Amino acid sequence: MGTALYWHDDCLGHVTPPGHPEQVARLEHIRAALAGIGGLDRREAPLAGDDLILRGHPQSYLDKILSSEPEEGFVTLDSDTHMSRGSVAAARRAVGGAVAAVDAVMAGEVTNAFVATRPPGHHAERETHMGFCLFGNVALAAKHAMEAHGLTRVAVVDFDVHHGNGTQDLLWDEARALFFSSHQMPLWPGTGAPGEKGAHGQIVNLPLEPTSGGAEMRALYEDRVFPRIDDWAPELILISAGFDAHRADPLAQLNWDIADFTWLTENLCDLAAKHCRGRVVSALEGGYDVEALAASVAAHVTVLKERGA
């Protein structure tokens, strides 16, 4: 059935201050790298309406984000997170793209999808913006899958180098969602200890030591992640695809390479093929060395395309 690629030019309109790592250039490099991959079903990410955002965030928080967008220049929401004119549209596209990808995969239009949007989302908690994130894109897509499509077993895998504290917060009480986060520890935001297990024991945090590499990651996933997903037999797999565990990334100290991202994607697609007709929706999170990011995303999407054929 193929692989859908969601993006939108509005996501270039979310501009951060000079020198900020979550910059427009990230998406520009990704687009250039993916331009050479033929056969993708390229789609525009729609704008998410308030109803989709309110599945995970309260009205008061949504109102705060909407009212914070400046007419010009930048607004600093916290030490890491900024808004410019255009940030709201970009954030709505990021949510809308993830939700639309779930709809397309569940409808059988495509086998899997990658959502190349920004700002990222996995640090946005229910009522707190942080870590470059405004809305919980992947968590909101998971909630949409459960509410709109009636799914009762959704697996969410976050391999960004930073803990997915926002996704954890939004899914903490959700028995229908099994959430995994592998991340460097110690590292910002400081959460993600193994004892953080969720209201139903459905959250699995997997700390990795600084300077560890692909061998340690592979052993951890083979021991702790893949068997539990196999037992869970998910109806859909969602991926928070951060590529900042790459050895070249300036914000962390893990030593993964492109082969590690390829291996991880292949194994998640194998589980999806076994349990849910290959249904995978992957959405961009971090990755701040633009060359390593673009190459890693291209490898990730190449696997999705091969498995989606």
Coordinates of C-alpha atoms in Angstrom, one line a residue:
M1 CA 0.0 0.0 0.0
G2 CA 3.0 2.3 0.4
T3 CA 4.4 5.0 2.7
A4 CA 2.9 8.4 3.2
L5 CA 5.2 11.4 4.0
Y6 CA 3.5 14.3 5.7
W7 CA 4.9 17.8 5.8
H8 CA 3.8 21.4 5.3
D9 CA 5.6 24.7 4.5
D10 CA 3.9 26.2 7.6
C11 CA 6.4 24.3 9.7
L12 CA 9.2 26.5 8.2
G13 CA 7.3 29.5 9.7
H14 CA 8.1 28.5 13.2
V15 CA 11.3 30.5 13.6
T16 CA 13.5 30.3 16.7
P17 CA 16.2 32.8 17.8
P18 CA 19.6 32.8 16.1
G19 CA 21.8 29.9 17.4
H20 CA 18.8 27.9 18.7
P21 CA 19.3 24.2 18.0
E22 CA 15.6 23.6 17.0
Q23 CA 15.9 25.6 13.8
V24 CA 14.2 25.9 10.4
A25 CA 17.4 24.3 8.9
R26 CA 16.5 21.0 10.4
L27 CA 13.5 20.6 8.2
E28 CA 15.2 22.1 5.2
H29 CA 17.9 19.4 5.4
I30 CA 15.4 16.6 5.9
R31 CA 13.4 17.7 2.9
A32 CA 16.5 17.8 0.8
A33 CA 17.4 14.3 1.9
L34 CA 14.0 12.9 1.3
A35 CA 13.6 14.5 -2.1
G36 CA 15.8 11.7 -3.5
I37 CA 13.5 8.9 -2.2
G38 CA 11.0 8.1 -4.9
G39 CA 7.7 6.4 -4.5
L40 CA 6.5 8.1 -1.3
D41 CA 2.9 9.3 -1.1
R42 CA 3.7 13.0 -0.3
R43 CA 0.8 14.7 1.5
E44 CA 0.3 18.1 3.2
A45 CA -0.2 17.9 7.0
P46 CA -3.6 19.5 7.8
L47 CA -4.2 22.0 10.6
A48 CA -5.4 20.3 13.8
G49 CA -8.5 21.8 15.2
D50 CA -8.9 22.6 18.9
D51 CA -10.8 19.4 19.4
L52 CA -7.7 17.3 18.6
I53 CA -5.5 19.3 20.9
L54 CA -8.0 19.2 23.7
R55 CA -7.8 15.5 23.8
G56 CA -4.6 15.9 25.8
H57 CA -4.3 19.5 26.9
P58 CA -6.8 21.6 28.8
Q59 CA -8.5 24.7 27.3
S60 CA -6.5 27.0 29.6
Y61 CA -3.2 25.7 28.2
L62 CA -4.4 25.9 24.6
D63 CA -5.6 29.5 25.3
K64 CA -2.1 30.3 26.7
I65 CA -0.3 29.0 23.6
L66 CA -2.7 30.8 21.2
S67 CA -2.4 34.1 22.9
S68 CA 1.4 33.9 23.2
E69 CA 2.1 34.1 19.5
P70 CA 3.7 37.5 18.7
E71 CA 3.0 39.7 15.8
E72 CA 6.8 40.1 15.2
G73 CA 10.0 38.9 16.8
F74 CA 10.1 36.2 19.5
V75 CA 8.2 35.4 22.7
T76 CA 10.2 33.3 25.2
L77 CA 7.9 30.8 26.9
D78 CA 10.7 29.2 28.9
S79 CA 14.5 29.0 28.7
D80 CA 14.3 26.6 25.7
T81 CA 11.0 27.2 24.1
H82 CA 10.1 30.2 21.9
M83 CA 7.4 31.3 19.6
S84 CA 7.3 33.5 16.5
R85 CA 4.6 34.6 14.2
G86 CA 3.7 31.3 12.5
S87 CA 4.4 29.1 15.5
V88 CA 0.7 28.3 16.1
A89 CA 0.1 27.2 12.5
A90 CA 3.3 25.0 12.6
A91 CA 2.3 23.4 15.9
R92 CA -1.2 22.7 14.5
R93 CA 0.3 21.1 11.4
A94 CA 2.5 18.9 13.6
V95 CA -0.5 17.6 15.5
G96 CA -2.7 17.5 12.4
G97 CA 0.0 15.6 10.4
A98 CA 0.3 12.9 13.1
V99 CA -3.4 12.5 13.4
A100 CA -3.9 12.4 9.6
A101 CA -1.2 9.8 9.3
V102 CA -3.1 7.6 11.9
D103 CA -6.3 8.0 9.9
A104 CA -4.6 7.1 6.6
V105 CA -2.9 4.0 8.1
M106 CA -6.1 2.8 9.8
A107 CA -8.1 3.3 6.6
G108 CA -5.6 1.2 4.7
E109 CA -4.7 4.0 2.3
V110 CA -1.0 3.4 3.2
T111 CA 0.9 0.8 5.3
N112 CA 2.9 3.3 7.2
A113 CA 3.8 7.0 7.4
F114 CA 6.4 9.5 8.5
V115 CA 5.5 13.0 9.7
A116 CA 8.2 15.5 8.9
T117 CA 7.0 18.5 10.9
R118 CA 8.1 20.8 13.7
P119 CA 8.0 21.9 16.4
P120 CA 8.6 18.5 18.1
G121 CA 6.2 17.4 20.8
H122 CA 7.3 14.7 23.2
H123 CA 8.3 17.2 26.0
A124 CA 5.0 19.1 26.1
E125 CA 3.1 18.0 29.2
R126 CA -0.6 18.5 29.8
E127 CA -0.2 22.1 31.0
T128 CA 3.5 22.8 30.4
H129 CA 5.5 23.8 27.3
M130 CA 9.1 22.8 27.5
G131 CA 12.1 21.4 25.5
F132 CA 11.1 23.2 22.2
C133 CA 7.7 21.6 22.3
L134 CA 4.2 23.2 22.4
F135 CA 1.7 20.3 21.9
G136 CA 2.1 16.5 22.5
N137 CA 2.0 15.5 18.9
V138 CA 2.5 11.7 19.2
A139 CA 0.5 11.4 22.4
L140 CA -2.4 13.2 20.8
A141 CA -2.2 10.9 17.8
A142 CA -2.3 7.9 20.1
K143 CA -5.4 9.3 21.9
H144 CA -7.0 9.9 18.5
A145 CA -6.3 6.3 17.5
M146 CA -8.0 5.1 20.6
E147 CA -10.9 7.5 20.6
A148 CA -11.7 7.8 16.9
H149 CA -10.7 4.3 15.8
G150 CA -11.6 2.3 18.9
L151 CA -8.1 0.8 19.4
T152 CA -7.4 -0.8 22.7
R153 CA -3.7 -1.7 22.3
V154 CA -1.4 1.1 20.9
A155 CA 2.3 0.9 21.4
V156 CA 4.4 4.1 21.5
V157 CA 8.1 3.9 21.1
D158 CA 10.3 7.0 21.8
F159 CA 14.0 6.6 20.8
D160 CA 14.9 10.3 21.1
V161 CA 18.0 10.8 23.3
H162 CA 15.9 12.8 25.8
H163 CA 13.2 11.3 27.9
G164 CA 9.7 11.7 26.5
N165 CA 8.3 13.3 29.7
G166 CA 5.4 15.0 27.9
T167 CA 4.2 11.8 26.2
Q168 CA 4.6 10.0 29.5
D169 CA 2.5 12.7 31.2
L170 CA -0.3 12.6 28.6
L171 CA -0.5 8.8 28.6
W172 CA 0.2 8.2 32.4
D173 CA -3.4 7.1 33.1
E174 CA -4.0 5.5 29.7
A175 CA -4.3 1.7 30.0
R176 CA -4.7 1.3 26.2
A177 CA -1.3 2.8 25.5
L178 CA 2.0 1.0 26.1
F179 CA 4.8 3.6 26.2
F180 CA 8.5 3.0 25.9
S181 CA 11.2 5.7 26.2
S182 CA 14.9 5.0 25.8
H183 CA 17.1 7.9 26.7
Q184 CA 20.4 9.0 28.0
M185 CA 20.5 9.4 31.8
P186 CA 21.6 11.6 33.3
L187 CA 20.4 14.3 30.8
W188 CA 17.8 17.0 30.6
P189 CA 14.9 16.9 31.5
G190 CA 16.0 14.6 34.4
T191 CA 12.9 12.4 34.4
G192 CA 12.5 8.9 33.0
A193 CA 13.7 6.6 35.8
P194 CA 12.7 3.0 35.6
G195 CA 10.4 3.4 38.7
E196 CA 8.2 5.8 36.6
K197 CA 5.7 3.1 35.4
G198 CA 2.4 4.8 34.8
A199 CA -1.0 4.2 36.5
H200 CA -1.3 0.7 35.0
G201 CA 2.4 -0.3 34.7
Q202 CA 2.2 0.5 31.0
I203 CA 5.1 2.9 30.9
V204 CA 8.6 1.5 30.4
N205 CA 11.6 3.8 30.9
L206 CA 15.0 2.6 29.6
P207 CA 17.9 4.8 30.7
L208 CA 21.2 4.5 28.8
E209 CA 24.5 5.6 30.1
P210 CA 26.4 8.5 28.5
T211 CA 28.9 7.4 25.9
S212 CA 27.1 4.1 25.4
G213 CA 26.5 3.1 21.8
G214 CA 24.4 0.9 19.5
A215 CA 25.4 -2.4 21.1
E216 CA 24.0 -1.3 24.5
M217 CA 20.9 0.0 22.8
R218 CA 20.3 -3.1 20.8
A219 CA 20.7 -5.4 23.8
L220 CA 18.2 -3.3 25.8
Y221 CA 15.6 -3.3 23.1
E222 CA 16.0 -7.0 22.5
D223 CA 15.6 -7.7 26.2
R224 CA 13.0 -5.2 27.4
V225 CA 11.1 -3.7 24.4
F226 CA 10.6 -6.2 21.6
P227 CA 9.3 -9.1 23.8
R228 CA 6.8 -6.8 25.6
I229 CA 5.5 -5.4 22.3
D230 CA 5.2 -8.9 21.1
D231 CA 3.1 -9.9 24.1
W232 CA 1.0 -6.7 23.8
A233 CA 0.2 -7.5 20.2
P234 CA -0.5 -3.9 19.3
E235 CA -3.1 -2.7 16.7
L236 CA -0.8 0.2 15.8
I237 CA 2.8 1.3 16.5
L238 CA 3.6 5.0 16.9
I239 CA 7.2 6.2 16.9
S240 CA 8.6 9.4 18.4
A241 CA 11.5 9.5 16.0
G242 CA 14.3 11.6 17.6
F243 CA 17.7 11.2 16.0
D244 CA 19.8 13.0 18.6
A245 CA 21.3 9.8 20.0
H246 CA 23.5 10.0 16.9
R247 CA 27.2 10.3 17.9
A248 CA 27.5 13.7 16.0
D249 CA 24.6 15.3 17.9
P250 CA 25.7 18.4 20.0
L251 CA 23.1 18.1 22.8
A252 CA 23.9 14.6 24.1
Q253 CA 26.5 11.9 24.5
L254 CA 25.2 8.7 23.0
N255 CA 27.1 7.0 20.2
W256 CA 24.5 5.6 17.8
D257 CA 25.0 5.6 14.1
I258 CA 22.8 5.3 11.1
A259 CA 23.0 1.5 11.1
D260 CA 21.5 1.6 14.6
F261 CA 18.5 3.7 13.5
T262 CA 18.0 1.4 10.6
W263 CA 18.1 -1.7 12.8
L264 CA 15.6 -0.3 15.2
T265 CA 13.2 0.7 12.5
E266 CA 13.4 -2.7 10.9
N267 CA 12.6 -4.5 14.1
L268 CA 9.7 -2.2 14.9
C269 CA 8.3 -2.8 11.4
D270 CA 8.8 -6.5 11.8
L271 CA 6.6 -6.4 15.0
A272 CA 4.0 -4.3 13.1
A273 CA 3.9 -6.7 10.3
K274 CA 3.3 -9.6 12.7
H275 CA 0.6 -7.9 14.8
C276 CA -1.0 -5.0 12.9
R277 CA -0.6 -5.4 9.2
G278 CA 2.5 -3.2 9.2
R279 CA 0.7 -0.2 10.6
V280 CA 3.4 2.3 11.8
V281 CA 3.2 6.1 12.2
S282 CA 6.5 7.8 12.9
A283 CA 6.8 11.5 13.8
L284 CA 9.9 13.6 13.9
E285 CA 11.2 14.7 17.3
G286 CA 14.8 15.8 18.0
G287 CA 18.1 15.7 16.1
Y288 CA 20.3 18.8 16.1
D289 CA 23.3 18.0 13.9
V290 CA 21.6 18.8 10.6
E291 CA 23.7 16.5 8.4
A292 CA 23.4 13.5 10.8
L293 CA 19.7 14.3 11.2
A294 CA 19.0 14.3 7.5
A295 CA 21.0 11.1 6.8
S296 CA 19.3 9.3 9.7
V297 CA 15.8 10.4 8.7
A298 CA 16.5 9.2 5.1
A299 CA 17.6 5.8 6.4
H300 CA 14.5 5.6 8.7
V301 CA 12.1 6.5 5.9
T302 CA 13.9 4.1 3.5
V303 CA 13.1 1.2 5.8
L304 CA 9.5 2.4 6.1
K305 CA 9.2 2.5 2.3
E306 CA 10.7 -0.9 1.9
R307 CA 8.4 -2.4 4.5
G308 CA 5.3 -0.5 3.3
A309 CA 5.5 -1.8 -0.3

